Structure formats: structure tokens, C-alpha cells
Short mmCIF file of C-alpha atoms and ligand atoms in Angstrom, two decimals:
data_model
loop_
_atom_site.label_atom_id
_atom_site.label_comp_id
_atom_site.label_asym_id
_atom_site.label_seq_id
_atom_site.Cartn_x
_atom_site.Cartn_y
_atom_site.Cartn_z
CA MET D 13 6.93 34.36 -2.10
CA LYS D 14 6.67 31.79 0.68
CA ARG D 15 7.46 28.15 0.04
CA ILE D 16 7.54 25.32 2.57
CA PHE D 17 10.01 22.45 2.27
CA SER D 18 10.55 19.60 4.69
CA GLY D 19 11.76 16.02 4.69
CA VAL D 20 11.80 12.73 6.60
CA GLN D 21 14.34 9.99 6.20
CA PRO D 22 13.05 6.56 5.13
CA THR D 23 15.16 4.72 7.69
CA GLY D 24 12.33 2.66 9.23
CA ASN D 25 10.70 2.89 12.66
CA LEU D 26 8.76 6.09 11.96
CA HIS D 27 7.71 7.14 15.45
CA LEU D 28 5.56 9.44 17.55
CA GLY D 29 8.32 12.09 17.61
CA ASN D 30 8.33 12.25 13.80
CA TYR D 31 4.55 12.52 13.83
CA LEU D 32 4.11 15.12 16.59
CA GLY D 33 7.33 17.05 15.92
CA ALA D 34 7.09 17.16 12.14
CA ILE D 35 4.44 15.47 10.00
CA ARG D 36 1.40 16.62 12.00
CA ASN D 37 2.59 20.22 11.78
CA TRP D 38 2.91 19.91 8.03
CA VAL D 39 -0.75 18.96 7.79
CA ARG D 40 -1.61 22.27 9.44
CA LEU D 41 0.75 24.29 7.26
CA GLN D 42 -0.78 23.07 4.00
CA ASP D 43 -3.81 25.22 4.83
CA GLU D 44 -1.72 28.34 5.44
CA PHE D 45 0.79 28.06 2.60
CA ASP D 46 -0.26 27.09 -0.89
CA ASP D 47 3.19 26.03 -1.97
CA CYS D 48 4.48 23.05 0.04
CA LEU D 49 6.96 20.30 -0.84
CA PHE D 50 7.31 17.24 1.39
CA CYS D 51 10.18 14.96 0.58
CA VAL D 52 11.16 11.40 1.48
CA VAL D 53 14.90 11.95 1.75
CA ASP D 54 16.36 8.67 0.52
CA LEU D 55 19.73 10.24 -0.39
CA HIS D 56 20.07 11.21 3.27
CA ALA D 57 19.08 7.73 4.41
CA ILE D 58 22.06 6.03 2.74
CA THR D 59 24.56 8.12 4.72
CA VAL D 60 24.32 5.10 7.01
CA TRP D 61 23.89 1.59 5.58
CA GLN D 62 20.37 0.67 4.42
CA GLU D 63 19.40 -2.80 3.21
CA PRO D 64 18.11 -2.10 -0.34
CA LYS D 65 14.88 -4.07 0.03
CA ASP D 66 14.10 -2.36 3.35
CA LEU D 67 14.88 1.05 1.89
CA VAL D 68 12.39 0.59 -0.95
CA ALA D 69 9.67 -0.43 1.52
CA ASN D 70 10.52 2.40 3.91
CA ILE D 71 10.24 5.00 1.14
CA ARG D 72 6.69 3.84 0.44
CA GLU D 73 5.97 3.71 4.17
CA VAL D 74 7.00 7.32 4.82
CA ALA D 75 5.00 8.53 1.81
CA ALA D 76 2.01 6.55 3.11
CA ALA D 77 2.44 8.06 6.58
CA MET D 78 2.44 11.59 5.19
CA MET D 79 -0.77 11.00 3.30
CA ALA D 80 -2.40 9.06 6.15
CA ALA D 81 -1.64 11.96 8.49
CA GLY D 82 -3.60 14.23 6.15
CA ILE D 83 -1.14 15.71 3.67
CA ASP D 84 -3.09 16.06 0.47
CA PRO D 85 -1.11 14.95 -2.59
CA ALA D 86 -3.32 17.06 -4.85
CA ARG D 87 -2.41 20.30 -3.10
CA ASN D 88 1.22 19.53 -2.14
CA VAL D 89 4.25 17.99 -3.78
CA ILE D 90 5.10 14.60 -2.23
CA PHE D 91 8.15 12.90 -3.73
CA ASN D 92 11.37 11.03 -3.02
CA GLN D 93 14.61 12.94 -3.19
CA SER D 94 16.65 10.59 -5.42
CA GLN D 95 14.19 11.12 -8.28
CA VAL D 96 15.04 14.81 -8.63
CA SER D 97 18.67 15.14 -9.62
CA ALA D 98 18.84 18.84 -8.70
CA HIS D 99 19.31 17.83 -5.03
CA ALA D 100 22.57 15.99 -5.68
CA GLU D 101 23.80 18.55 -8.21
CA LEU D 102 23.22 21.55 -5.97
CA ALA D 103 24.65 19.65 -3.00
CA TRP D 104 27.94 19.33 -4.88
CA ILE D 105 28.08 23.06 -5.42
CA PHE D 106 27.30 23.58 -1.73
CA ASN D 107 30.11 21.16 -0.83
CA CYS D 108 32.31 23.79 -2.41
CA VAL D 109 30.61 26.72 -0.63
CA ALA D 110 30.44 25.33 2.93
CA ARG D 111 33.65 25.32 4.98
CA LEU D 112 35.05 22.32 6.84
CA GLY D 113 34.99 24.37 10.02
CA TRP D 114 31.22 24.82 9.73
CA LEU D 115 30.59 21.11 9.33
CA ASP D 116 32.99 20.29 12.16
CA ARG D 117 30.58 22.02 14.52
CA MET D 118 27.57 19.84 13.63
CA THR D 119 26.52 17.97 16.75
CA GLN D 120 24.40 15.41 14.90
CA PHE D 121 27.44 14.17 12.98
CA LYS D 122 29.31 13.73 16.25
CA GLU D 123 26.40 11.79 17.75
CA LYS D 124 25.85 9.59 14.70
CA ALA D 125 29.51 8.95 13.93
CA GLY D 126 30.19 8.06 17.56
CA LYS D 127 33.70 7.36 18.74
CA ASP D 128 34.96 5.87 15.51
CA LYS D 129 34.65 8.90 13.25
CA GLU D 130 37.19 7.48 10.76
CA ARG D 131 34.67 4.83 9.76
CA ALA D 132 31.71 7.19 9.18
CA SER D 133 30.75 7.76 5.53
CA VAL D 134 31.79 10.98 3.82
CA GLY D 135 28.08 11.40 3.07
CA LEU D 136 27.24 11.49 6.77
CA TYR D 137 29.67 14.37 7.19
CA ALA D 138 28.42 16.30 4.14
CA TYR D 139 24.74 15.58 4.99
CA PRO D 140 23.92 19.16 6.10
CA ASN D 141 25.07 20.50 2.70
CA LEU D 142 22.64 18.14 1.00
CA MET D 143 19.91 19.30 3.37
CA ALA D 144 20.60 22.92 2.40
CA ALA D 145 20.41 21.88 -1.26
CA ASP D 146 17.04 20.16 -0.67
CA ILE D 147 15.52 23.39 0.51
CA LEU D 148 17.31 25.85 -1.75
CA ALA D 149 16.82 23.86 -4.96
CA TYR D 150 13.27 25.20 -4.68
CA LYS D 151 14.21 28.51 -3.04
CA GLY D 152 12.26 27.21 -0.03
CA THR D 153 11.65 29.94 2.56
CA HIS D 154 10.11 28.13 5.55
CA VAL D 155 11.15 24.77 6.97
CA PRO D 156 9.03 23.01 9.59
CA VAL D 157 11.14 20.58 11.63
CA GLY D 158 11.70 19.26 15.15
CA GLU D 159 14.18 20.94 17.49
CA ASP D 160 17.03 18.56 16.52
CA GLN D 161 17.30 20.11 13.04
CA LYS D 162 17.87 23.67 14.20
CA GLN D 163 21.63 23.59 13.78
CA HIS D 164 21.36 22.14 10.27
CA LEU D 165 19.04 24.97 9.30
CA GLU D 166 21.46 27.55 10.63
CA LEU D 167 24.05 25.99 8.34
CA ALA D 168 21.61 26.23 5.41
CA ARG D 169 21.30 29.96 6.17
CA ASP D 170 25.08 30.34 6.24
CA ILE D 171 25.40 28.53 2.92
CA ALA D 172 22.72 30.69 1.29
CA GLN D 173 24.40 33.86 2.55
CA LYS D 174 27.89 32.83 1.47
CA PHE D 175 26.65 31.78 -1.96
CA ASN D 176 24.83 35.11 -2.37
CA HIS D 177 27.91 37.00 -1.24
CA ASP D 178 30.41 35.02 -3.36
CA TYR D 179 28.35 35.24 -6.53
CA GLY D 180 27.25 38.81 -5.89
CA GLN D 181 23.49 38.39 -6.04
CA GLU D 182 20.64 37.99 -3.53
CA PHE D 183 19.79 34.69 -5.16
CA PHE D 184 18.82 32.29 -2.38
CA PRO D 185 16.39 33.22 0.40
CA VAL D 186 17.61 32.94 3.96
CA VAL D 187 15.47 30.08 5.27
CA GLU D 188 13.28 30.43 8.34
CA PRO D 189 12.93 27.42 10.63
CA LEU D 190 9.38 26.70 11.81
CA ILE D 191 9.71 24.87 15.11
CA PHE D 192 6.36 24.88 16.85
CA GLY D 193 3.89 22.88 18.90
CA THR D 194 4.28 21.27 22.32
CA ALA D 195 6.24 18.31 20.97
CA THR D 196 9.28 19.74 19.22
CA ARG D 197 11.45 17.23 21.07
CA VAL D 198 9.75 14.00 22.12
CA MET D 199 12.03 12.01 24.40
CA SER D 200 12.67 8.28 24.71
CA LEU D 201 10.21 6.37 26.90
CA ARG D 202 13.17 4.68 28.58
CA ASP D 203 15.35 7.71 29.24
CA GLY D 204 14.03 11.24 29.56
CA TRP D 205 17.41 12.73 28.63
CA SER D 206 17.69 11.21 25.15
CA LYS D 207 15.43 11.92 22.24
CA MET D 208 13.00 9.37 20.81
CA SER D 209 14.85 8.04 17.80
CA LYS D 210 14.44 5.61 14.92
CA SER D 211 17.86 4.14 15.58
CA ASP D 212 17.48 3.35 19.30
CA PRO D 213 17.97 -0.45 19.51
CA ALA D 214 15.34 -0.61 22.31
CA ASP D 215 11.94 -0.82 20.63
CA ASN D 216 10.33 0.04 24.00
CA SER D 217 11.93 3.47 23.82
CA ARG D 218 9.55 4.67 21.12
CA ILE D 219 5.98 4.42 19.89
CA ASN D 220 6.21 3.36 16.27
CA MET D 221 3.59 4.51 13.81
CA THR D 222 3.09 0.82 13.01
CA ASP D 223 2.48 -0.27 16.64
CA ASP D 224 -0.99 -1.65 17.36
CA ALA D 225 -3.22 -0.50 20.25
CA ASP D 226 -1.92 -3.19 22.65
CA GLY D 227 1.68 -2.34 21.80
CA ILE D 228 1.11 1.37 22.41
CA ALA D 229 -0.62 0.73 25.76
CA ARG D 230 2.13 -1.70 26.86
CA LYS D 231 4.94 0.71 26.00
CA ILE D 232 3.26 3.59 27.84
CA LYS D 233 2.62 1.36 30.86
CA LYS D 234 6.29 0.35 30.92
CA ALA D 235 7.58 3.89 30.32
CA LYS D 236 10.11 5.05 32.89
CA THR D 237 8.74 7.51 35.47
CA ASP D 238 9.47 8.68 38.99
CA SER D 239 7.32 7.95 42.02
CA GLU D 240 5.99 11.47 42.69
CA PRO D 241 2.45 12.51 41.80
CA LEU D 242 2.09 15.02 38.96
CA PRO D 243 2.41 18.68 39.99
CA SER D 244 -0.43 21.11 39.32
CA GLU D 245 1.70 23.52 37.27
CA ALA D 246 4.40 23.08 34.60
CA PRO D 247 7.37 24.47 36.64
CA GLY D 248 6.80 21.55 39.04
CA LEU D 249 8.08 19.25 36.26
CA ASN D 250 11.58 20.78 36.30
CA GLY D 251 14.16 18.08 36.95
CA ARG D 252 11.60 15.36 36.11
CA PRO D 253 12.38 14.65 32.44
CA GLU D 254 10.36 11.45 32.11
CA ALA D 255 7.25 12.94 33.72
CA SER D 256 7.66 16.07 31.65
CA ASN D 257 7.93 14.02 28.45
CA LEU D 258 4.72 12.05 29.11
CA VAL D 259 2.81 15.22 30.00
CA GLY D 260 4.19 16.87 26.84
CA ILE D 261 3.03 13.93 24.71
CA TYR D 262 -0.42 14.11 26.29
CA ALA D 263 -0.58 17.86 25.68
CA ALA D 264 0.41 17.49 22.03
CA LEU D 265 -2.08 14.68 21.40
CA ALA D 266 -4.89 16.56 23.17
CA ASP D 267 -4.00 19.86 21.47
CA THR D 268 -3.52 21.67 24.73
CA ASP D 269 -0.48 22.81 26.76
CA MET D 270 1.33 21.38 29.79
CA ASP D 271 -0.72 23.47 32.24
CA GLY D 272 -3.92 22.29 30.58
CA VAL D 273 -2.91 18.66 31.25
CA LEU D 274 -1.71 19.36 34.77
CA GLY D 275 -4.93 21.22 35.55
CA GLU D 276 -6.67 17.90 34.96
CA PHE D 277 -4.11 15.43 36.34
CA GLY D 278 -2.18 17.48 38.95
CA GLY D 279 -1.97 15.57 42.25
CA GLN D 280 -2.55 12.19 40.56
CA GLY D 281 0.05 9.45 40.20
CA PHE D 282 1.18 7.62 37.08
CA GLY D 283 -1.19 4.75 37.92
CA ALA D 284 -4.01 7.05 36.83
CA PHE D 285 -2.17 9.13 34.23
CA LYS D 286 -0.62 6.37 32.13
CA PRO D 287 -3.89 4.58 31.22
CA ALA D 288 -5.42 7.94 30.26
CA LEU D 289 -2.40 8.70 28.09
CA ALA D 290 -2.55 5.24 26.49
CA ASP D 291 -6.24 5.68 25.66
CA LEU D 292 -5.63 9.10 24.18
CA ALA D 293 -2.64 7.91 22.13
CA VAL D 294 -4.59 4.98 20.71
CA ALA D 295 -7.62 7.17 19.93
CA LYS D 296 -5.52 9.78 18.14
CA LEU D 297 -3.09 7.50 16.34
CA SER D 298 -5.24 4.58 15.25
CA PRO D 299 -7.15 6.39 12.45
CA VAL D 300 -3.81 7.52 10.99
CA GLN D 301 -2.33 4.06 11.41
CA ASP D 302 -5.31 2.33 9.80
CA GLN D 303 -5.09 4.60 6.79
CA MET D 304 -1.32 4.14 6.67
CA ARG D 305 -1.72 0.35 6.52
CA ARG D 306 -4.23 0.63 3.70
CA LEU D 307 -1.88 2.86 1.72
CA ILE D 308 1.15 0.64 2.33
CA ASP D 309 -0.80 -2.18 0.68
CA ASP D 310 -1.65 0.03 -2.28
CA THR D 311 1.83 0.34 -3.75
CA THR D 312 0.49 1.34 -7.17
CA TYR D 313 -1.23 4.38 -5.73
CA VAL D 314 1.67 5.44 -3.50
CA GLU D 315 4.11 5.10 -6.38
CA SER D 316 1.88 7.11 -8.68
CA VAL D 317 1.82 9.94 -6.12
CA LEU D 318 5.62 9.87 -5.83
CA ARG D 319 6.08 9.82 -9.60
CA CYS D 320 3.78 12.76 -10.14
CA GLY D 321 5.40 14.60 -7.20
CA ALA D 322 8.87 14.11 -8.69
CA GLU D 323 7.69 15.60 -11.98
CA LYS D 324 6.27 18.66 -10.25
CA ALA D 325 9.41 19.04 -8.10
CA ASN D 326 11.61 18.78 -11.20
CA ASP D 327 9.63 21.50 -12.92
CA ILE D 328 10.35 23.87 -10.04
CA ALA D 329 13.99 22.91 -9.44
CA THR D 330 15.30 22.72 -13.01
CA PRO D 331 15.08 26.43 -13.91
CA ILE D 332 16.55 27.38 -10.50
CA LEU D 333 19.47 24.99 -11.02
CA ARG D 334 20.08 26.45 -14.50
CA GLU D 335 20.36 29.92 -13.00
CA VAL D 336 22.78 28.59 -10.39
CA GLN D 337 24.92 27.06 -13.13
CA ASP D 338 25.01 30.40 -14.93
CA LEU D 339 26.00 32.23 -11.76
CA VAL D 340 28.77 29.74 -11.02
CA GLY D 341 30.07 30.00 -14.57
CA PHE D 342 29.28 26.51 -15.89
CA LEU D 343 28.97 26.63 -19.66
CA ARG D 344 25.55 25.40 -20.83
CA PRO D 345 26.17 24.96 -24.57
P1 AMP P 19 14.19 11.98 10.91
O1 AMP P 19 13.61 10.86 11.71
O2 AMP P 19 15.56 12.32 11.40
O3 AMP P 19 14.08 11.83 9.45
O4 AMP P 19 13.31 13.26 11.28
C1 AMP P 19 12.17 13.69 10.55
C2 AMP P 19 11.51 14.86 11.25
O5 AMP P 19 11.04 14.45 12.55
C3 AMP P 19 12.44 16.05 11.50
O6 AMP P 19 11.72 17.25 11.32
C4 AMP P 19 12.84 15.89 12.94
O7 AMP P 19 13.18 17.11 13.54
C5 AMP P 19 11.58 15.31 13.55
N1 AMP P 19 11.89 14.49 14.74
C6 AMP P 19 12.69 13.39 14.78
N2 AMP P 19 12.76 12.89 16.03
C7 AMP P 19 11.98 13.71 16.80
C8 AMP P 19 11.64 13.71 18.19
N3 AMP P 19 12.10 12.79 19.04
N4 AMP P 19 10.82 14.71 18.64
C9 AMP P 19 10.34 15.65 17.79
N5 AMP P 19 10.63 15.70 16.46
C10 AMP P 19 11.43 14.74 15.98
N1 LIG P 20 17.84 16.03 8.14
C1 LIG P 20 16.42 15.90 8.41
C2 LIG P 20 16.22 14.88 9.54
O1 LIG P 20 16.98 13.99 9.72
C3 LIG P 20 15.66 15.46 7.19
C4 LIG P 20 15.79 16.43 6.09
C5 LIG P 20 16.55 16.29 4.97
C6 LIG P 20 15.16 17.70 5.99
N2 LIG P 20 16.44 17.37 4.17
C7 LIG P 20 15.60 18.26 4.77
C8 LIG P 20 14.30 18.40 6.82
C9 LIG P 20 15.21 19.54 4.37
C10 LIG P 20 13.90 19.68 6.42
C11 LIG P 20 14.36 20.24 5.21
O2 LIG P 20 15.25 14.98 10.22
#
């Protein structure tokens, strides 16, 4: 059986990378797979400090964004992670399956912890084990994510395999990453070598899902570029990360590929390309943003979706967790 699981952290500043690299792909998958769980991963969020009142609002905001993008709460399970205790319980077991050496290799921990690793939370270090638990608590088989999560998913595969080996049963599936589309790694608008990120202190570096049309146009206009005209074929973008990023964003928004965009804009400068990109971005994002704003105001509705989602998620995870407890040898009197 195939089951999709994916998650987004409610850490504020939901951006175009989250939309193009993740959420928009989920909308497509709900038509191909009839068993999809989409999770607002609040347990992950607190691996770095979150102001409680902001966290609450951000959980609603991410849920609203999923639905505004087109994820149908009637056909899929939308919920927040902390409300299903199986995640934390299975994560503990995985803390005892995963090896320190495996976690030591995680590049995202190194990036997020920075130079002062002694001051990072233990949760930030163990985060990939929790991510494996998120997926495997449901025996999820396919996980749509952006490029940056590839290493974490490899770890989830290692955990599943070691668990199966240690406890002598093919219990957990070996998860398949689904990394697709032209925008698996949207880069910062200020620096083509670093990824667009919620935590970049420069707001100009990203297009937030809450930015209005003027804000989007201004950020695209100010985006860093070089002074060459666009090439007529994709290999001509090699060594031009900022140009390549903007063309990639255009391609993703227009549902075409890089060559499709360059066929139209090759030979033109950014003076012509940027306004076209701004118009396209506004046209594609504003319906989602309008719906997102409406949903953010309707807290009763959003909370009812999350509550019902948590019940459905619990119904799936509880029997799986019981079987895990039996395999591990926990007495269930
Ligand atoms: P996060 O913001 O870390 O919770 O990420 C949520 C989802 O968005 C994950 O599937 C990420 O891989 C994806 N994502 C985050 N940043 C980007 C980006 N700059 N480009 C493409 N996908 C991204
Ligand atoms: N770690 C992911 C991120 O930061 C979010 C996440 C948590 C996730 N659990 C997951 C993604 C399970 C896919 C599956 O983007």
C-alpha cells in the first residue's frame, strides 16, 4: 500500500520555496494517492526557540496555507504533530535505534547549530529521528519534500532498515523520497548560492506567502542579478546562480521548464524579464494568498480541521505503535 506523508514547520515566514518545492506538489499528489497525511510539525519547530503566541498563530497559518493551496481536508489528513502522541513515542524508540555517528553527518544540524554547537538544543540534534518517526508512525511510503530534506530521508531509511533487522521483521517500509518539479531548491533573492529560508534575517531574500502584490513586485525588482542578457538555452545559465534561480521560479510558476522560459526570454535583459516574472508571481500567488487570509481569520474552521485530522491520524498511528511496542518487548498489561 502507498501512503504519502509530509510536513512543514510552523516557524513563520512561509515562503515561495515552501510553496513551489513542497505544498504545491502535495496538491498534485492528492489526486494520485488516496492516502495522504500533511502535518504541521510543531514538535520540530521548538527545536529552536519559538515565542508561544507566535507558534500558535503560525500553526494555524501553515494549516491555512495548505488548504488555500488546494489540499482538500475531506480527502486528506491535515493535523498538527503535537496532537498525536505516537510521534514523540516512536521518536524515543528511534533515538535508541539511530547511532550518534549517523546524526553527526547531518548537514542541516551543522548549518542550524552554527559555530556554537554546545548551545544548540538536544532536540535540534535528534530532529531527524523525530522526522523518521513522523513518517513511520503511519508506515508512510512516499515523502514529497524539497531537495534540502534528502539527507534526512536517507536517515529515515537507515532507521527503518536497522529497526527491521534488529527486531527481525520487515515491519517498516523503506521510504521513497519524492523530489520533483522545477523548484526543488528555490534560492535566496539576495544570494544565488544560499537557499530561500524562513530564518534569513533579510526579508528581501524571500517572497513570503503573506506578501502583497506590491511587496512581491518590489522584491523581484530588487533581486540580485548579473548584467548579461538571458541565454537562449539552459546550459547558458551555468555559473549564473541568480539568473538561474529567477528563470527556475518563472518556469515553476508557469508550469514549464527552463528551456521553455528561455525560448521566450532568451536575448532579453532583466529590465524586461523581472516585470514579467513579477506579474506572473502575483497572478499565480494572489488567489492562494487571498484564500489563505480568509482562512487565517476563520480560526474556528481551521481548528476544526486540525482536530478532526488529529483524530484520523491517531486512528492510523495507534495500532502501529502498539505493534512496535510488542516487537520491542514493552509489556502492555
Ligand atoms: P521547512 O520550511 O523547513 O518546514 O520546509 C517545508 C518544506 O519546504 C520541505 O519539504 C522543504 O524541503 C521545502 N523547502 C524549504 N525551503 C525550500 C526552498 N528554498 N526551495 C524548495 N523547497 C523548500
Ligand atoms: N524536516 C522537514 C523540514 O524542515 C519537515 C518535516 C518534519 C517533514 N517531519 C517530516 C517532512 C516528515 C517530510 C516528512 O522541511
